[in-house]
Amino acid sequence: MRRTSQAQAQAQAQAASPATTATLERSGQRDTLRTEFAFELPRGYVDDAGVVHRSGVMRLATARDELVPLRDDRVRENSAYLSVVLIARVVTRIGTIDDIHPGIIEDLFASDLAFLQDFYRRINAEGHTRAAVTCPSCQEEFAVDVAGGRLGES
């Protein structure tokens, strides 16, 4: 009887608030959704004082994050600017800088912007930051975490 009432309570909670399903307990474990992902820029953002900032955090994008930039005049004039505005919305920190805006993203090296675009695609479309790679020397296949870390680490 107790098992039935718990199942009914969970079903009612899911029906009442679909957003809470990620925190409902199932089989004694909690389902969680990772919404922030750390990364390490290949080159780094150089601030006005000449300090290089490489580590950062990107959050999952919302539908609003993808829609709002389409109303931006800079994006209407130049569609290539869409990625700058979008990346600026979802990157929450680069080094010690937590006020990320399009001007910061504009000042990144091209390789860092390309990295962030790929990182965005991986965490939002695929849901993870691991990539399957093959060693060019021995042809061994393995996975690496493209979220960062130091060179040579996977």
CSV table of C-alpha atoms in Angstrom, one decimal:
chain,number,residue,atom,x,y,z
A,1,MET,CA,0.0,0.0,0.0
A,2,ARG,CA,2.8,2.4,0.9
A,3,ARG,CA,4.6,1.7,-2.4
A,4,THR,CA,1.4,2.6,-4.4
A,5,SER,CA,0.9,5.9,-2.5
A,6,GLN,CA,4.5,6.9,-3.2
A,7,ALA,CA,4.1,6.1,-6.9
A,8,GLN,CA,0.9,8.1,-7.0
A,9,ALA,CA,2.6,11.1,-5.2
A,10,GLN,CA,5.4,11.0,-7.7
A,11,ALA,CA,3.0,10.9,-10.6
A,12,GLN,CA,1.0,13.8,-9.2
A,13,ALA,CA,4.2,15.8,-8.7
A,14,GLN,CA,5.3,15.1,-12.3
A,15,ALA,CA,1.9,16.2,-13.6
A,16,ALA,CA,1.8,19.3,-11.5
A,17,SER,CA,5.3,20.5,-12.3
A,18,PRO,CA,7.2,18.9,-15.2
A,19,ALA,CA,10.3,21.0,-14.3
A,20,THR,CA,10.7,19.2,-11.0
A,21,THR,CA,11.1,15.8,-12.6
A,22,ALA,CA,14.9,16.3,-12.7
A,23,THR,CA,15.0,16.3,-8.9
A,24,LEU,CA,12.5,13.5,-8.2
A,25,GLU,CA,14.0,10.5,-6.5
A,26,ARG,CA,13.9,7.3,-8.6
A,27,SER,CA,15.2,4.0,-7.2
A,28,GLY,CA,16.8,5.8,-4.2
A,29,GLN,CA,18.8,8.1,-6.5
A,30,ARG,CA,18.2,11.7,-7.5
A,31,ASP,CA,18.2,12.6,-11.2
A,32,THR,CA,20.4,15.6,-11.7
A,33,LEU,CA,21.0,17.8,-14.7
A,34,ARG,CA,24.4,19.4,-15.2
A,35,THR,CA,23.9,23.0,-16.4
A,36,GLU,CA,27.4,24.4,-16.2
A,37,PHE,CA,30.6,23.2,-17.8
A,38,ALA,CA,34.1,24.3,-17.2
A,39,PHE,CA,36.5,24.9,-20.1
A,40,GLU,CA,40.0,25.9,-20.8
A,41,LEU,CA,40.6,28.3,-23.8
A,42,PRO,CA,43.4,27.2,-26.2
A,43,ARG,CA,45.0,30.7,-26.1
A,44,GLY,CA,43.1,32.8,-23.6
A,45,TYR,CA,41.5,36.2,-23.3
A,46,VAL,CA,44.0,39.0,-22.8
A,47,ASP,CA,42.5,41.8,-20.7
A,48,ASP,CA,43.5,45.5,-20.8
A,49,ALA,CA,46.2,44.9,-18.2
A,50,GLY,CA,47.8,42.2,-20.2
A,51,VAL,CA,46.6,39.4,-18.0
A,52,VAL,CA,45.7,36.1,-19.8
A,53,HIS,CA,42.5,34.4,-18.7
A,54,ARG,CA,42.0,30.8,-19.9
A,55,SER,CA,39.7,28.9,-17.6
A,56,GLY,CA,36.0,29.6,-17.8
A,57,VAL,CA,32.4,28.3,-17.4
A,58,MET,CA,29.6,28.0,-19.9
A,59,ARG,CA,26.1,27.2,-19.0
A,60,LEU,CA,23.5,25.3,-21.0
A,61,ALA,CA,21.6,27.6,-23.4
A,62,THR,CA,17.9,28.3,-23.1
A,63,ALA,CA,15.5,28.9,-26.0
A,64,ARG,CA,15.6,32.6,-25.0
A,65,ASP,CA,19.4,32.5,-25.4
A,66,GLU,CA,18.9,31.5,-29.0
A,67,LEU,CA,16.0,33.8,-29.8
A,68,VAL,CA,17.1,37.1,-28.3
A,69,PRO,CA,20.2,37.6,-30.4
A,70,LEU,CA,18.0,37.4,-33.5
A,71,ARG,CA,16.5,40.8,-32.5
A,72,ASP,CA,19.9,42.4,-32.0
A,73,ASP,CA,20.6,45.0,-34.7
A,74,ARG,CA,24.3,43.9,-35.0
A,75,VAL,CA,23.1,40.4,-35.9
A,76,ARG,CA,20.5,41.8,-38.4
A,77,GLU,CA,23.3,43.7,-40.1
A,78,ASN,CA,25.8,40.9,-40.0
A,79,SER,CA,24.5,37.3,-39.4
A,80,ALA,CA,28.1,36.2,-38.5
A,81,TYR,CA,27.7,38.3,-35.3
A,82,LEU,CA,25.1,35.9,-34.1
A,83,SER,CA,27.6,33.5,-32.6
A,84,VAL,CA,29.4,36.4,-30.7
A,85,VAL,CA,26.1,37.5,-29.1
A,86,LEU,CA,25.0,33.9,-28.3
A,87,ILE,CA,28.4,32.9,-26.8
A,88,ALA,CA,28.4,36.1,-24.7
A,89,ARG,CA,25.0,35.1,-23.3
A,90,VAL,CA,26.0,31.6,-22.1
A,91,VAL,CA,29.6,32.1,-21.0
A,92,THR,CA,29.4,33.1,-17.3
A,93,ARG,CA,33.1,33.5,-16.5
A,94,ILE,CA,36.5,33.7,-18.2
A,95,GLY,CA,39.3,33.7,-15.6
A,96,THR,CA,38.4,36.3,-13.0
A,97,ILE,CA,36.0,38.1,-15.4
A,98,ASP,CA,32.4,37.4,-14.7
A,99,ASP,CA,30.8,40.3,-16.7
A,100,ILE,CA,30.9,38.6,-20.1
A,101,HIS,CA,29.5,40.7,-22.9
A,102,PRO,CA,29.9,40.7,-26.7
A,103,GLY,CA,32.9,43.1,-26.5
A,104,ILE,CA,34.8,40.5,-24.5
A,105,ILE,CA,33.9,37.7,-27.0
A,106,GLU,CA,35.0,40.0,-29.9
A,107,ASP,CA,38.4,40.4,-28.3
A,108,LEU,CA,39.1,36.6,-28.1
A,109,PHE,CA,41.5,35.1,-30.5
A,110,ALA,CA,39.8,33.4,-33.5
A,111,SER,CA,40.9,29.9,-32.2
A,112,ASP,CA,39.3,30.6,-28.8
A,113,LEU,CA,36.0,31.7,-30.5
A,114,ALA,CA,36.1,28.6,-32.6
A,115,PHE,CA,36.7,26.5,-29.5
A,116,LEU,CA,33.7,28.1,-27.7
A,117,GLN,CA,31.4,27.6,-30.7
A,118,ASP,CA,32.3,23.9,-30.8
A,119,PHE,CA,32.0,23.6,-27.0
A,120,TYR,CA,28.6,25.3,-27.2
A,121,ARG,CA,27.5,22.7,-29.8
A,122,ARG,CA,28.8,19.8,-27.8
A,123,ILE,CA,27.1,20.7,-24.5
A,124,ASN,CA,23.8,21.8,-26.0
A,125,ALA,CA,23.3,19.4,-28.8
A,126,GLU,CA,25.1,16.3,-27.6
A,127,GLY,CA,25.0,16.9,-23.8
A,128,HIS,CA,28.6,16.1,-23.0
A,129,THR,CA,32.1,17.4,-23.5
A,130,ARG,CA,33.9,14.1,-24.4
A,131,ALA,CA,35.1,13.5,-28.0
A,132,ALA,CA,36.2,10.2,-29.5
A,133,VAL,CA,39.7,10.5,-31.0
A,134,THR,CA,42.2,8.3,-32.7
A,135,CYS,CA,46.0,8.5,-32.0
A,136,PRO,CA,47.6,9.4,-35.3
A,137,SER,CA,50.7,7.3,-34.4
A,138,CYS,CA,49.3,4.0,-33.0
A,139,GLN,CA,45.7,4.3,-34.2
A,140,GLU,CA,44.5,3.6,-30.6
A,141,GLU,CA,40.9,5.0,-30.1
A,142,PHE,CA,40.1,6.8,-26.8
A,143,ALA,CA,38.0,9.7,-25.5
A,144,VAL,CA,39.2,13.1,-24.4
A,145,ASP,CA,37.3,15.8,-22.4
A,146,VAL,CA,37.4,18.9,-24.6
A,147,ALA,CA,36.3,21.0,-21.6
A,148,GLY,CA,39.9,21.6,-20.9
A,149,GLY,CA,42.6,20.6,-18.5
A,150,ARG,CA,46.3,20.9,-19.1
A,151,LEU,CA,47.9,19.7,-22.3
A,152,GLY,CA,48.3,16.0,-22.5
A,153,GLU,CA,45.5,15.3,-20.0
A,154,SER,CA,42.3,13.6,-21.0
